[in-house]
PDB file of C-alpha atoms in Angstrom:
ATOM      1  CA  UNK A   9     -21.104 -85.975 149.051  1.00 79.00           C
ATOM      2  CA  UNK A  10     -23.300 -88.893 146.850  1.00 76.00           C
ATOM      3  CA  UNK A  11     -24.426 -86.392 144.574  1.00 69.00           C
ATOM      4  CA  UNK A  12     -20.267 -85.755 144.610  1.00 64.00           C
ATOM      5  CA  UNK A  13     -19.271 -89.640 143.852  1.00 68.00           C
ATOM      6  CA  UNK A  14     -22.071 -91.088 142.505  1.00 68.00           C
ATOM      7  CA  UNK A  15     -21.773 -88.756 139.469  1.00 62.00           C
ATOM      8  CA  UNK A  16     -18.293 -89.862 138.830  1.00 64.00           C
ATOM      9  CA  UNK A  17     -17.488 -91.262 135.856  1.00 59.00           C
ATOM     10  CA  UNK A  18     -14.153 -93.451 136.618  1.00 63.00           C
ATOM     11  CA  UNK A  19     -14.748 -95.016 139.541  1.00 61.00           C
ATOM     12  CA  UNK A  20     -16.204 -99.164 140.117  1.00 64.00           C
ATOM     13  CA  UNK A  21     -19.780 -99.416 138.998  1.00 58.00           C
ATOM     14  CA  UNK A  22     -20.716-100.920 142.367  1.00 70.00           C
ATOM     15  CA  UNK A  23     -18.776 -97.932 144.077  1.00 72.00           C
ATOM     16  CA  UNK A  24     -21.892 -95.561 145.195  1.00 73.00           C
ATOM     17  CA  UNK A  25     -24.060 -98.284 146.252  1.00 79.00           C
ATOM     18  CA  UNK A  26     -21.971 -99.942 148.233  1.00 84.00           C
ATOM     19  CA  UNK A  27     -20.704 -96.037 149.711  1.00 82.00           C
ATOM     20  CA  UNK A  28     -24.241 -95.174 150.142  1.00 85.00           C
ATOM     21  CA  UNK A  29     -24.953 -98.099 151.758  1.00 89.00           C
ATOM     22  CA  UNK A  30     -21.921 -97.022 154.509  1.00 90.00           C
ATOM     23  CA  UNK A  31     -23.997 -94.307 155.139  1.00 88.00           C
ATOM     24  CA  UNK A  32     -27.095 -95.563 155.812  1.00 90.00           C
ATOM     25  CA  UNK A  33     -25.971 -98.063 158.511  1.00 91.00           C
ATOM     26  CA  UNK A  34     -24.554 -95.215 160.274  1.00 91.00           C
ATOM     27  CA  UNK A  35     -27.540 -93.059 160.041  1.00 91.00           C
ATOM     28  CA  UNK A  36     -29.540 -95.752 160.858  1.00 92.00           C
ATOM     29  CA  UNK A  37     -27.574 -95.907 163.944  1.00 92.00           C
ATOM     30  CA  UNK A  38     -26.980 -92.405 164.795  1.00 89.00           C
ATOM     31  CA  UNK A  39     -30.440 -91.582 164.650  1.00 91.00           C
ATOM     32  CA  UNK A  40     -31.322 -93.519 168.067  1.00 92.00           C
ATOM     33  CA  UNK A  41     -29.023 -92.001 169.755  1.00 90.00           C
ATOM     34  CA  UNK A  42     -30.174 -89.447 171.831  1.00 91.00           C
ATOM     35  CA  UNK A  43     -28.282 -86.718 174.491  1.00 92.00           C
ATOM     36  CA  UNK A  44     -27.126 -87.619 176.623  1.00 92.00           C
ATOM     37  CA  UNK A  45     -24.886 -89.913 174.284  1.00 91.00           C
ATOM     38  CA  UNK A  46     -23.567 -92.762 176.085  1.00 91.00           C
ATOM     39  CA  UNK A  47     -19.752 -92.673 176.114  1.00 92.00           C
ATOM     40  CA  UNK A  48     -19.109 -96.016 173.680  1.00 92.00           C
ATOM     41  CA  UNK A  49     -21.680 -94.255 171.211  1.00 92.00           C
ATOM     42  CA  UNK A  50     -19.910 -91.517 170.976  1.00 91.00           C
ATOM     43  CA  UNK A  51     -16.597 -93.334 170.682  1.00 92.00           C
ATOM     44  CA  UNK A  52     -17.930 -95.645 168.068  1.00 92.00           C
ATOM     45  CA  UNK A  53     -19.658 -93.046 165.952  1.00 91.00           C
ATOM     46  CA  UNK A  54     -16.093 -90.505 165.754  1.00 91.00           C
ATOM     47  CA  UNK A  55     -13.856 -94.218 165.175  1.00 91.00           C
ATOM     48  CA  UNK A  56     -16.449 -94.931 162.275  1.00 90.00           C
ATOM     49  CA  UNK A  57     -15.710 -91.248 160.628  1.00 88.00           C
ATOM     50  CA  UNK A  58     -12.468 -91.652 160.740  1.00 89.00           C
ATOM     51  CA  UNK A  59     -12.568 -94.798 159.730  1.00 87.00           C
ATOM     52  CA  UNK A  60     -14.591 -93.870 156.915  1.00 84.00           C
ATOM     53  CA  UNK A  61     -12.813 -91.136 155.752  1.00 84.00           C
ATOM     54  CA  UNK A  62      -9.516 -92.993 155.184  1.00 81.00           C
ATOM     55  CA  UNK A  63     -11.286 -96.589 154.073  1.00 81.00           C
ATOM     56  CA  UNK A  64     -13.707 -95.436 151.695  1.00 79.00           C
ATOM     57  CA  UNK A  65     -13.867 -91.442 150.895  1.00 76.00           C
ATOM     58  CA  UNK A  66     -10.156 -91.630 149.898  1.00 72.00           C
ATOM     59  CA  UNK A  67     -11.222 -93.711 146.811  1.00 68.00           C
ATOM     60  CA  UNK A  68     -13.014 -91.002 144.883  1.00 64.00           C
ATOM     61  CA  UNK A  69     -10.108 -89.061 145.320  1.00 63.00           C
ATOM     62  CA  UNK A  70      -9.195 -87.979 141.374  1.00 58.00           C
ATOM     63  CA  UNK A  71     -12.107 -89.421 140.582  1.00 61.00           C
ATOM     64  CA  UNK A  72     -14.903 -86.488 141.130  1.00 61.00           C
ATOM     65  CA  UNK A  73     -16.519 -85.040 138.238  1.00 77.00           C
ATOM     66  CA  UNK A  74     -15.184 -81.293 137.129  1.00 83.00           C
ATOM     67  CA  UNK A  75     -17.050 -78.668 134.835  1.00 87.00           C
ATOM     68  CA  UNK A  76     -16.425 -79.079 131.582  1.00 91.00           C
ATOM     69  CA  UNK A  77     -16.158 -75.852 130.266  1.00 94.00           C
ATOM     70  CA  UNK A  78     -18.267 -74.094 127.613  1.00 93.00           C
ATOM     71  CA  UNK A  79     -17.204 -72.668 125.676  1.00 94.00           C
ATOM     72  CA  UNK A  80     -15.030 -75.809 124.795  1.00 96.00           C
ATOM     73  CA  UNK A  81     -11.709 -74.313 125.277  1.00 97.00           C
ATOM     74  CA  UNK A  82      -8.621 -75.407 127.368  1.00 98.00           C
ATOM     75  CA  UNK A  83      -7.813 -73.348 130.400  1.00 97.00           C
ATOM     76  CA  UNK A  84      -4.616 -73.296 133.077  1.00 97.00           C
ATOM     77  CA  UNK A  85      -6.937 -75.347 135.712  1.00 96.00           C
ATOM     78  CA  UNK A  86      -5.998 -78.107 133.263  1.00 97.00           C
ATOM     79  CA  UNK A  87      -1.988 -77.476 132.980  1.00 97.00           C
ATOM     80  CA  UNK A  88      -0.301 -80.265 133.811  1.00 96.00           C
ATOM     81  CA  UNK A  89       2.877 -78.348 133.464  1.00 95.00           C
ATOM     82  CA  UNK A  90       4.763 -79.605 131.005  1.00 96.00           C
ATOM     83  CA  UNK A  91       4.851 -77.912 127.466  1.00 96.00           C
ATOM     84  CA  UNK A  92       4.096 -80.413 125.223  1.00 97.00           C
ATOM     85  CA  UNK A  93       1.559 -82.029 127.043  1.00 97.00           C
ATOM     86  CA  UNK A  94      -0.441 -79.000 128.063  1.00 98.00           C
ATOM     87  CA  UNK A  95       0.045 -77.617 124.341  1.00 98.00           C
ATOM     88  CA  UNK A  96      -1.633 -81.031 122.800  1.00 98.00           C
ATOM     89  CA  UNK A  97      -4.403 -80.981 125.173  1.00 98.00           C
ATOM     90  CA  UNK A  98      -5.068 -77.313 124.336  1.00 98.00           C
ATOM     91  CA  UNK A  99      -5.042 -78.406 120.440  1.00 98.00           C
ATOM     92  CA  UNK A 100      -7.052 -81.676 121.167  1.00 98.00           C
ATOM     93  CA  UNK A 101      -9.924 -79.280 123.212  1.00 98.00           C
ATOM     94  CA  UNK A 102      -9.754 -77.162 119.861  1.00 98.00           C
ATOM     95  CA  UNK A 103      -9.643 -80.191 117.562  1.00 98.00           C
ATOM     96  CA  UNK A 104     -12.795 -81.606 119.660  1.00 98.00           C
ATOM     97  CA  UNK A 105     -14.791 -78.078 119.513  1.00 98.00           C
ATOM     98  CA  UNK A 106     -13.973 -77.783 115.737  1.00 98.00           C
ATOM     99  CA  UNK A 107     -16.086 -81.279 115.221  1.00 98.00           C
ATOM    100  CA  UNK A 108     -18.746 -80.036 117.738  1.00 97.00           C
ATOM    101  CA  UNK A 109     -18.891 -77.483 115.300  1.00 98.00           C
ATOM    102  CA  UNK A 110     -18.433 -78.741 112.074  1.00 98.00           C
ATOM    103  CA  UNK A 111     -20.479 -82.772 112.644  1.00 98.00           C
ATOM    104  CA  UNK A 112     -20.466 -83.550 108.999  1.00 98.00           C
ATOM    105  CA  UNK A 113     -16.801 -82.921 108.565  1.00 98.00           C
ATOM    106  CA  UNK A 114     -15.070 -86.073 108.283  1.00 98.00           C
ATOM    107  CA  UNK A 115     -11.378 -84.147 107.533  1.00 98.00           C
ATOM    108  CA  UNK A 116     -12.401 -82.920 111.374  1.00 98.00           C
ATOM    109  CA  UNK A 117     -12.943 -86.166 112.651  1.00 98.00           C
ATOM    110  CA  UNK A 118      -9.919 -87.317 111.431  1.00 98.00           C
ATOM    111  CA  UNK A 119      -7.710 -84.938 112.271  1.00 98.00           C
ATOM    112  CA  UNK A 120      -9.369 -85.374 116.029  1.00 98.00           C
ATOM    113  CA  UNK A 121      -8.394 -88.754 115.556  1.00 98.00           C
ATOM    114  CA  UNK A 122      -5.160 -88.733 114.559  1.00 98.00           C
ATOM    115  CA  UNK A 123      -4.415 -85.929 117.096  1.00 98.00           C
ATOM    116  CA  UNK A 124      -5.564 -87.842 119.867  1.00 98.00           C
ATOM    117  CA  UNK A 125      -3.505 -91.510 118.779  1.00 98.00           C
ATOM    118  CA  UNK A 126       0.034 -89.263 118.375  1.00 98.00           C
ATOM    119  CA  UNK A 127      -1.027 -87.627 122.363  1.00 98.00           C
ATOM    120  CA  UNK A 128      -1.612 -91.027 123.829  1.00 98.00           C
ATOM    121  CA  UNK A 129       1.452 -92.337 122.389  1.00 97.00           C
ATOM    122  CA  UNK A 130       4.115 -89.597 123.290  1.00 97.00           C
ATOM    123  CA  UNK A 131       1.607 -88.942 126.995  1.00 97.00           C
ATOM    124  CA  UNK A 132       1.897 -92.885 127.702  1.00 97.00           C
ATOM    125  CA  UNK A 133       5.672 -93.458 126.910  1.00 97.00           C
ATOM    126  CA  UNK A 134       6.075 -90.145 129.063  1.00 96.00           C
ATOM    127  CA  UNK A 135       4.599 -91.681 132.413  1.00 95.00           C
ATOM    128  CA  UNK A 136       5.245 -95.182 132.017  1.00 95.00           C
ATOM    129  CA  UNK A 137       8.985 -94.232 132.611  1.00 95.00           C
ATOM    130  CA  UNK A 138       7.735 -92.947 135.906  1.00 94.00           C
ATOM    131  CA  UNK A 139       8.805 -95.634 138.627  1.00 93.00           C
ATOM    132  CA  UNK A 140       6.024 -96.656 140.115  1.00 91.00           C
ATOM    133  CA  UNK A 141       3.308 -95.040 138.212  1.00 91.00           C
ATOM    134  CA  UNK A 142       0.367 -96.949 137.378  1.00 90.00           C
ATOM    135  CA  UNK A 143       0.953 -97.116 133.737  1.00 93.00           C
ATOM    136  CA  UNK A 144      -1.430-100.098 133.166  1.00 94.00           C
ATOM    137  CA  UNK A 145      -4.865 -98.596 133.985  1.00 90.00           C
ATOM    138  CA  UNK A 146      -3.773 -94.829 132.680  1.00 93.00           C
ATOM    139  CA  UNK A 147      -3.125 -96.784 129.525  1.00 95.00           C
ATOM    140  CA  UNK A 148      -6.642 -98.560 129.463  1.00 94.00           C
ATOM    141  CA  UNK A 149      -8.423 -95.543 130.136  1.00 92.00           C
ATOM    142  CA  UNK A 150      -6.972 -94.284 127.366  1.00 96.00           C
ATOM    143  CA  UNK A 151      -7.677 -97.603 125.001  1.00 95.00           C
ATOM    144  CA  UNK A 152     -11.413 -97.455 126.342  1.00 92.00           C
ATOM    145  CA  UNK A 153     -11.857 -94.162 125.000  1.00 93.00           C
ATOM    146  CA  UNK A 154      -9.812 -94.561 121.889  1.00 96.00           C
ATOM    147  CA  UNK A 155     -11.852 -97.759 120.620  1.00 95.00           C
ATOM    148  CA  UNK A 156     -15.204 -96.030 121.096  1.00 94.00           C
ATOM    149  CA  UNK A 157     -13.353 -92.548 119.273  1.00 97.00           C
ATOM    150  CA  UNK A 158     -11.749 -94.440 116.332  1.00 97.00           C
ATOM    151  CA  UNK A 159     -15.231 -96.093 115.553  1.00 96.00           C
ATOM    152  CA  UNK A 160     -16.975 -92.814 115.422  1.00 97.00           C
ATOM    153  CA  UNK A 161     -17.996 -91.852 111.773  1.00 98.00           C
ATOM    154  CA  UNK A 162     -19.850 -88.622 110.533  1.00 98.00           C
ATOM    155  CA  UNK A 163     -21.886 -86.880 111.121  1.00 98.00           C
ATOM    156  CA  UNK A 164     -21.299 -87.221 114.635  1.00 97.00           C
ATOM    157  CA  UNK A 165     -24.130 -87.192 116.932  1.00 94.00           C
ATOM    158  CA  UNK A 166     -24.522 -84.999 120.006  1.00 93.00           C
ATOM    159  CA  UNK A 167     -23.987 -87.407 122.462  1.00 90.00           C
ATOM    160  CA  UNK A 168     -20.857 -88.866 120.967  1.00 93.00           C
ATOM    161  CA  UNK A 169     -19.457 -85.360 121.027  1.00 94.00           C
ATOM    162  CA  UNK A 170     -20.406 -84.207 124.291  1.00 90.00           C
ATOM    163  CA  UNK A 171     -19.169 -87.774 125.835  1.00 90.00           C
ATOM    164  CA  UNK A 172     -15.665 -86.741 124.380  1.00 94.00           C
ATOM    165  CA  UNK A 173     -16.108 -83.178 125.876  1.00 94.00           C
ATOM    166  CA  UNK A 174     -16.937 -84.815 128.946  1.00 89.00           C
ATOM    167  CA  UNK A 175     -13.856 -87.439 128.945  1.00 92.00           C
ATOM    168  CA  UNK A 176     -11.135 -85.325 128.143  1.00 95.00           C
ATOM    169  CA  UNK A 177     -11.627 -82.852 130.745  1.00 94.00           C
ATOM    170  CA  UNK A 178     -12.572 -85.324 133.759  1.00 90.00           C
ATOM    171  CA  UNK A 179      -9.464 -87.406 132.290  1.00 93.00           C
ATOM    172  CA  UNK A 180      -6.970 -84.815 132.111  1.00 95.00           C
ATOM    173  CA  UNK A 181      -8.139 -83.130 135.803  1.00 92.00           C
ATOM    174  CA  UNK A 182      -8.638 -86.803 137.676  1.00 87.00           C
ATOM    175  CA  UNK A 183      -5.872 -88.854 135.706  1.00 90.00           C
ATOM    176  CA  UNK A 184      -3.358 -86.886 134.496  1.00 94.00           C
ATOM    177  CA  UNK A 185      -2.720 -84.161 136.896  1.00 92.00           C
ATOM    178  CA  UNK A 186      -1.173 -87.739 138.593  1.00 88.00           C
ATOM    179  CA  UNK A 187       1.652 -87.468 137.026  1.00 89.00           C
ATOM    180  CA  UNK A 188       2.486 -83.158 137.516  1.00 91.00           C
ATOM    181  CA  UNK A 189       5.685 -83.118 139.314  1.00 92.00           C
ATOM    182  CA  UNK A 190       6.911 -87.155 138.677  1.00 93.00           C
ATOM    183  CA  UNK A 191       7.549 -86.974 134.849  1.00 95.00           C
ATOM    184  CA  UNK A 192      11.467 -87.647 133.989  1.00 94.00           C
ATOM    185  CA  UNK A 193      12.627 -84.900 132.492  1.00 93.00           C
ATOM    186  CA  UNK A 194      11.074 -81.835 130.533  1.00 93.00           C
ATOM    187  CA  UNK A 195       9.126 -82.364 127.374  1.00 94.00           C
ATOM    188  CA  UNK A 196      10.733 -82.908 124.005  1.00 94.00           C
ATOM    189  CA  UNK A 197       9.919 -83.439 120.370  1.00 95.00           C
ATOM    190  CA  UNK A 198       7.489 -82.106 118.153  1.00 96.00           C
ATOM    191  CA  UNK A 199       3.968 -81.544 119.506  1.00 96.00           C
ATOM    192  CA  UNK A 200       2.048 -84.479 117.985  1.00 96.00           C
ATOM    193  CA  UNK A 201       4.710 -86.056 116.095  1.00 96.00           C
ATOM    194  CA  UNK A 202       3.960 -89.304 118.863  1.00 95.00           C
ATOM    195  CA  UNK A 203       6.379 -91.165 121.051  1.00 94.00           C
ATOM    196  CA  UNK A 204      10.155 -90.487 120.804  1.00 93.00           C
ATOM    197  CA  UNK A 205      12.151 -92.805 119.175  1.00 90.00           C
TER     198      UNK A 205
END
């Protein structure tokens, strides 16, 4: 389970100390208890579980860390089903392989770029319509990648590439399979023409 959450990349920097830290006090506990367990050992042991579970497991939920796939290519375990949305993350996966590919090419970068700015637009206009969606940290996820992304210049270097690899996939899997099911409405527009007027 650390080696779960502790590789996560969305969750509070303090989050798998502080979990692993849980985890020690209990072991530290559990291992001097020995059968026959008293009663109130027992009773305090299965309470702190369940306690556990539901205070402090339940916040890496959508936040564990998926395979990103090689090759770099969008796949149906990240549909969120809708049309548009799905068929701009499949183009942004391609758009993001074709500068993995090509590092020199700025015309790649760009067109990643631009690509990416028309998603966030239409994809953030799309869920914060959603009542009660948490539109305010989707959208800084978003602006957290895009300022680091819009800086980038070529040739781009491995890291920078495989960190966007990395982002998009954990982001659309963790994030925005949040929204599968609440969105108002079907898709419409052009795919990247950004947010309807």
């Amino acid at each position: 389970e650390e080696g779960q959450f502790c590789d996560s990349i969305d969750l509070p920097w303090d989050y798998c100390k502080e979990h692993k830290k849980k985890h020690v006090l209990f072991s530290e506990r559990f291992a001097k208890m020995a059968a026959p367990v008293n009663h109130e050992e027992m009773k305090w042991a299965q309470d702190w579980l369940a306690q556990h579970i539901k205070n402090t497991d339940f916040g890496y939920r959508g936040h564990l860390k998926h395979e990103v796939p090689e090759p770099y290519v969008w796949d149906e375990s990240f549909a969120t089903d809708y049309t548009r949305l799905d068929e701009e993350h499949d183009v942004l996966f391609a758009q993001i392989l074709a500068v993995s590919q090509h590092p020199e090419n700025a015309d790649n970068l760009a067109t990643l770029k631009k690509g990416m700015w028309d998603h966030f637009q239409y994809e953030e206009q799309r869920y914060c319509a959603v009542p009660g969606y948490n539109c305010v940290d989707h959208k800084m996820k978003h602006y957290k990648f895009w300022v680091i992304l819009d800086d980038l210049q070529v040739p781009v270097g491995c890291e920078e590439i495989n960190w966007s690899k990395n982002w998009l996939a954990q982001h659309i899997k963790n994030t925005d399979h949040g929204y599968k099911q609440r969105l108002i409405g079907p898709d419409s527009g052009e795919n990247f023409s950004g947010a309807l007027p």
